Coordinates of C-alpha atoms in Angstrom, one line a residue:
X1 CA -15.3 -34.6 134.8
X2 CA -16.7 -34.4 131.4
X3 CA -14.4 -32.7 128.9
X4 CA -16.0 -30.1 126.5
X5 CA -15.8 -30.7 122.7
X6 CA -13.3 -29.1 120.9
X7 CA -14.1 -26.4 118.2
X8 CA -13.0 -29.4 115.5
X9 CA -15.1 -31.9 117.0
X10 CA -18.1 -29.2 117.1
X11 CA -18.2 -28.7 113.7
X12 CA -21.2 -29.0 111.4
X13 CA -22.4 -28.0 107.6
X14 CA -23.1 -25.0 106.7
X15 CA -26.4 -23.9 106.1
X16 CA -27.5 -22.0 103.1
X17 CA -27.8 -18.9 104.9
X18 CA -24.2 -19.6 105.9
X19 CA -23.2 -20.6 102.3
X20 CA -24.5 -17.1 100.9
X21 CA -22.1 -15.4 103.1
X22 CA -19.2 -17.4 102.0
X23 CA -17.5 -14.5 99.4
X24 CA -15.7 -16.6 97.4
X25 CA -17.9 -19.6 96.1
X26 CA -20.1 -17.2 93.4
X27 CA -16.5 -17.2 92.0
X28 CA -16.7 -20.6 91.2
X29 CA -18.6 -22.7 88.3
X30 CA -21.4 -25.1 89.1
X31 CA -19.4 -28.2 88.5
X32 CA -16.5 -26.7 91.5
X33 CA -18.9 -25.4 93.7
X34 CA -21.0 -28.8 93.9
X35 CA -17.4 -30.5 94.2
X36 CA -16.2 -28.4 96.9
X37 CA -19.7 -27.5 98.8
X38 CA -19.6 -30.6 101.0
X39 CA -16.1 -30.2 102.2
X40 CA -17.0 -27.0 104.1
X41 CA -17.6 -26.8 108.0
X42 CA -18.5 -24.4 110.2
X43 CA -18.1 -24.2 114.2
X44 CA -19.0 -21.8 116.7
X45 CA -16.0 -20.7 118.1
X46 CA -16.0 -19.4 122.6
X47 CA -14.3 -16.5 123.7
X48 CA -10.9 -17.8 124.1
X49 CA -11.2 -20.7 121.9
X50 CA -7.4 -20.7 119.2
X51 CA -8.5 -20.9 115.3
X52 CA -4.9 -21.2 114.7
X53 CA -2.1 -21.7 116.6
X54 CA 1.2 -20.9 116.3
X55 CA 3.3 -23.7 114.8
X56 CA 0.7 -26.1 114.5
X57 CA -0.1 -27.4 110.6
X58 CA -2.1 -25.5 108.6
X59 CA -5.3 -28.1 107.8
X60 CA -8.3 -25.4 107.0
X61 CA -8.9 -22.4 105.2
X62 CA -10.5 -20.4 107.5
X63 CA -13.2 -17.6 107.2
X64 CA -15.3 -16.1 109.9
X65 CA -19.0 -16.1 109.3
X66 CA -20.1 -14.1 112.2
X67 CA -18.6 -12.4 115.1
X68 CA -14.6 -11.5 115.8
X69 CA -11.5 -12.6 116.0
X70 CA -8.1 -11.5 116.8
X71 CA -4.7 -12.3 114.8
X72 CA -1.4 -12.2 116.9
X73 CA 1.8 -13.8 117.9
X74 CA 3.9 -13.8 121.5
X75 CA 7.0 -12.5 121.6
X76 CA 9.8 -14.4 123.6
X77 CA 9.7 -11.4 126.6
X78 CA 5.8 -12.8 126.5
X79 CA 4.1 -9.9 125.0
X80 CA 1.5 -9.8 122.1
X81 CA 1.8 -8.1 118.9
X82 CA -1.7 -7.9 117.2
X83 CA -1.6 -7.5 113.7
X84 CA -5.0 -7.5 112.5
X85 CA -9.4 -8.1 113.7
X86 CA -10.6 -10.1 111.4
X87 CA -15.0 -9.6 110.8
X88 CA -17.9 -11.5 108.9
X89 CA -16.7 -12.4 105.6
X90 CA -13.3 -12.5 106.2
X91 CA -10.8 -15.5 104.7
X92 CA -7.4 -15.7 106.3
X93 CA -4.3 -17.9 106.2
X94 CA -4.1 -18.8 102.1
X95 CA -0.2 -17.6 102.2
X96 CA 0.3 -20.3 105.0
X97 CA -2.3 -23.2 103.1
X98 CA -1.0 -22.3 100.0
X99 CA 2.3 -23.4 101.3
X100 CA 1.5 -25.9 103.6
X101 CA 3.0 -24.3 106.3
X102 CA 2.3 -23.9 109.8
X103 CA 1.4 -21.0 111.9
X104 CA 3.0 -18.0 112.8
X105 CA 0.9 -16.2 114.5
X106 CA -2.3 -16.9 116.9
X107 CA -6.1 -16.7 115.5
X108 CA -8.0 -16.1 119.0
X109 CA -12.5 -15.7 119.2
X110 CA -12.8 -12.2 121.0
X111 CA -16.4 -13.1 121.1
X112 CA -18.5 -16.1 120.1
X113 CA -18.2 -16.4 116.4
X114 CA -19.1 -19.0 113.6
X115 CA -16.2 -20.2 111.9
X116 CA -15.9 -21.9 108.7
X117 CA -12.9 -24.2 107.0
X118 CA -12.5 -25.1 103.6
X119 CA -9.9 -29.0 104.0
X120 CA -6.3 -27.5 102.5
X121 CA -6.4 -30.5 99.9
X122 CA -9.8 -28.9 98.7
X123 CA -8.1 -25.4 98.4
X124 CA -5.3 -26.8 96.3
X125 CA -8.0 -28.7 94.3
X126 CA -9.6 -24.8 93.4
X127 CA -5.9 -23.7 92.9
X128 CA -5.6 -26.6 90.2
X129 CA -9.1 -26.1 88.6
X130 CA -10.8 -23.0 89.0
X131 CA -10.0 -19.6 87.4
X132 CA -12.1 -17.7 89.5
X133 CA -11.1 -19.0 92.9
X134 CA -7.4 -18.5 91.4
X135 CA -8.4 -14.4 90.7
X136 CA -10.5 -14.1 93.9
X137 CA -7.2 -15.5 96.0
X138 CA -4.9 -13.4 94.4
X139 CA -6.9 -10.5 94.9
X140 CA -7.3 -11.3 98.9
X141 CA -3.3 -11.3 98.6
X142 CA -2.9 -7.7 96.8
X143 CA -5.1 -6.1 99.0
X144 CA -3.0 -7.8 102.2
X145 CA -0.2 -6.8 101.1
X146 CA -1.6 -2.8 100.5
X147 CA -3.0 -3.3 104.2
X148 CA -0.2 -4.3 105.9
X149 CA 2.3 -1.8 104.2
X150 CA -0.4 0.6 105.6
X151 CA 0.1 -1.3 109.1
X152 CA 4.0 -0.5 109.1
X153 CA 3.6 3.1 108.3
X154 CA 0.8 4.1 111.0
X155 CA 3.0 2.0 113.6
X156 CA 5.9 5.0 112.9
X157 CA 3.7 8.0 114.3
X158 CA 2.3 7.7 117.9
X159 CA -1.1 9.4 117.2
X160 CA -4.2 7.2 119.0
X161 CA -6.4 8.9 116.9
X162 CA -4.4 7.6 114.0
X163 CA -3.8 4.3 115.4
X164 CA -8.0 3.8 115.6
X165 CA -8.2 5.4 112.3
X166 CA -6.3 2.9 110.8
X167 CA -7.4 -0.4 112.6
X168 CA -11.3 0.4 111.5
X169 CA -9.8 1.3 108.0
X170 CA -9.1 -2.3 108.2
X171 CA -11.9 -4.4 109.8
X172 CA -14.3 -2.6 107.7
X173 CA -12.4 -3.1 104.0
X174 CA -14.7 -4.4 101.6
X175 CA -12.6 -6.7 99.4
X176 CA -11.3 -8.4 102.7
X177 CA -14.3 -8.5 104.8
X178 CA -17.4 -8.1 102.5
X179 CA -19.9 -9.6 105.6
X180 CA -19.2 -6.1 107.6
X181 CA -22.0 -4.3 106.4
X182 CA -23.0 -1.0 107.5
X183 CA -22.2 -1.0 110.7
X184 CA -19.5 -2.2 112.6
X185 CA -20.4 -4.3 115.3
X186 CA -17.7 -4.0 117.7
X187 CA -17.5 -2.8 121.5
X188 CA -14.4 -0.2 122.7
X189 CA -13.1 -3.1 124.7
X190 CA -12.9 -5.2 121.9
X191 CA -11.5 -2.5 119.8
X192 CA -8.8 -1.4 122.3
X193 CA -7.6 -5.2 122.6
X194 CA -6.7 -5.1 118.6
X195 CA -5.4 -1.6 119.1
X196 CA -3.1 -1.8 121.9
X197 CA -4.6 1.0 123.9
X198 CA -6.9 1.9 126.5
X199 CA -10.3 1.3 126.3
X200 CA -10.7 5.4 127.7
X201 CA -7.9 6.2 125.2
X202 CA -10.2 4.4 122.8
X203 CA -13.1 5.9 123.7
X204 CA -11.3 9.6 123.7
X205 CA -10.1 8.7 119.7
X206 CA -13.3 7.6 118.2
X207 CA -14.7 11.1 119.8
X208 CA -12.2 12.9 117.9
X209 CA -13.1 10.8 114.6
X210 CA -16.6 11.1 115.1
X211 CA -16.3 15.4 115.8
X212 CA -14.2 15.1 112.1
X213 CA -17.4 12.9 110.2
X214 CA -15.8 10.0 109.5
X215 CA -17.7 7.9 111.4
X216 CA -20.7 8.0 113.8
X217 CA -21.1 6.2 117.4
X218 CA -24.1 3.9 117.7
X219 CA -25.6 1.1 120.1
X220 CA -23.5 -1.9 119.7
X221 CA -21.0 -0.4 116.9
X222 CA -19.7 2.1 114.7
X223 CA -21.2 3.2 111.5
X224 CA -18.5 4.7 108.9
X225 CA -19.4 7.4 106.8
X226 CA -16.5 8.1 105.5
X227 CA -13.9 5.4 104.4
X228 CA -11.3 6.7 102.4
X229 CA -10.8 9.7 104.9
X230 CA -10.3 7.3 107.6
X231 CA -8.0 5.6 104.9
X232 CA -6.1 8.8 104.9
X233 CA -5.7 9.0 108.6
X234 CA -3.4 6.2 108.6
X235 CA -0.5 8.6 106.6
X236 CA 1.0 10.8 109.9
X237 CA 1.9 14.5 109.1
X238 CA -0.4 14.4 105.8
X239 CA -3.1 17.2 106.1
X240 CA -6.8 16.2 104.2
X241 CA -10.1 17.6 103.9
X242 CA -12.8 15.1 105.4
X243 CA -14.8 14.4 102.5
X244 CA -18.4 13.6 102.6
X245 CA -18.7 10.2 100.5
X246 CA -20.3 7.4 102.1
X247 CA -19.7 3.5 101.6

């Protein structure tokens, strides 16, 4: 029986489309980016297929490229928390690189996706010579941080409405996952799996959402018209006015 490759043994250079959806290397000066360019991979990543895994060493900075993944950890009763989707453009893990750590949590494909690692010796490199990779990382931790206190705070109120709110709020930030774009490809199956609920509960919220303007229904994905509204639906017992400002 012949043994399919492993996401690390199917990995590959990036092309130049690929590289000019990497956020973070127009951070870096000529002389870093032709040092560091040839240390990145990319992998396309099966339904299924672990990115991370819980306590395994960290060896890559990951970013996805294209497609979706899920972040989460198992408790010991053998449920999952979910903490966060992660979409195109999105870089995850520097806390745990940065300190050579291993895993706590799970990085799991929902879908087939294209997956790209920067070596962790290579990230310390940037950390020891470049300014601008230095700013762009710190940023990716401040607005983390400002997510996931928004995380602990829409977890306290029950709403499903608010619940959905919040997750798109987060798969769709711009400073986090620039490669989004307009529209939001994601199906209500995939979206219930990172919210916990049903895919009709699902379904019955992003009705509600959509009757309120904040975002609009289409083939394939969601299109959001109005960000910091669905921001603001993450805050239980806070009345707002939906605003009409688009992305």
């Amino acid at each position: 029986m012949t043994v399919a490759p492993s996401l690390h043994e199917r990995r590959r250079l990036l092309t130049e489309e690929e590289l000019a959806g990497v956020p973070w290397l127009p951070h870096l000066g000529a002389a870093e980016r032709e040092r560091v360019q040839p240390e990145l991979r990319i992998g396309e990543a099966e339904p299924g297929d672990l990115i991370c895994r819980m306590g395994a060493s960290a060896t890559y900075w990951f970013g996805v490229v294209d497609g979706l993944l899920k972040m989460s950890t198992d408790t010991a009763q053998g449920h999952t928390i979910t903490y966060s989707g992660l979409t195109p453009g999105g870089w995850f893990g520097e806390g745990t690189v940065m300190k050579r750590e291993v895993y706590r949590y799970n990085v799991q494909a929902l879908r087939t996706s294209l997956v790209a690692g920067l070596p962790v010796d290579t990230f310390h490199w940037l950390l020891d010579h470049s300014i601008g990779f230095n700013r762009f990382v710190m940023n990716q931790l401040n607005e983390r941080l400002a997510q996931f206190i928004g995380t602990i705070e829409a977890d306290r109120t029950p709403s499903p409405e608010q619940r959905v709110a919040r997750n798109l709020a987060a798969l769709v930030n711009p400073v986090l996952f620039p490669g989004v774009g307009e529209v939001l490809r994601i199906t209500q199956q995939e979206l219930a799996y990172l919210v916990g609920l049903s895919r009709q509960r699902v379904n019955e919220a992003l009705k509600v959402l959509a009757a309120q303007g904040l975002l609009q229904i289409e083939y394939g994905g969601l299109r959001i018209l109005d960000l910091p509204a669905l921001r603001w639906q993450t805050f239980a017992d806070k009345p707002y006015t939906v605003s009409r400002t688009k992305r």
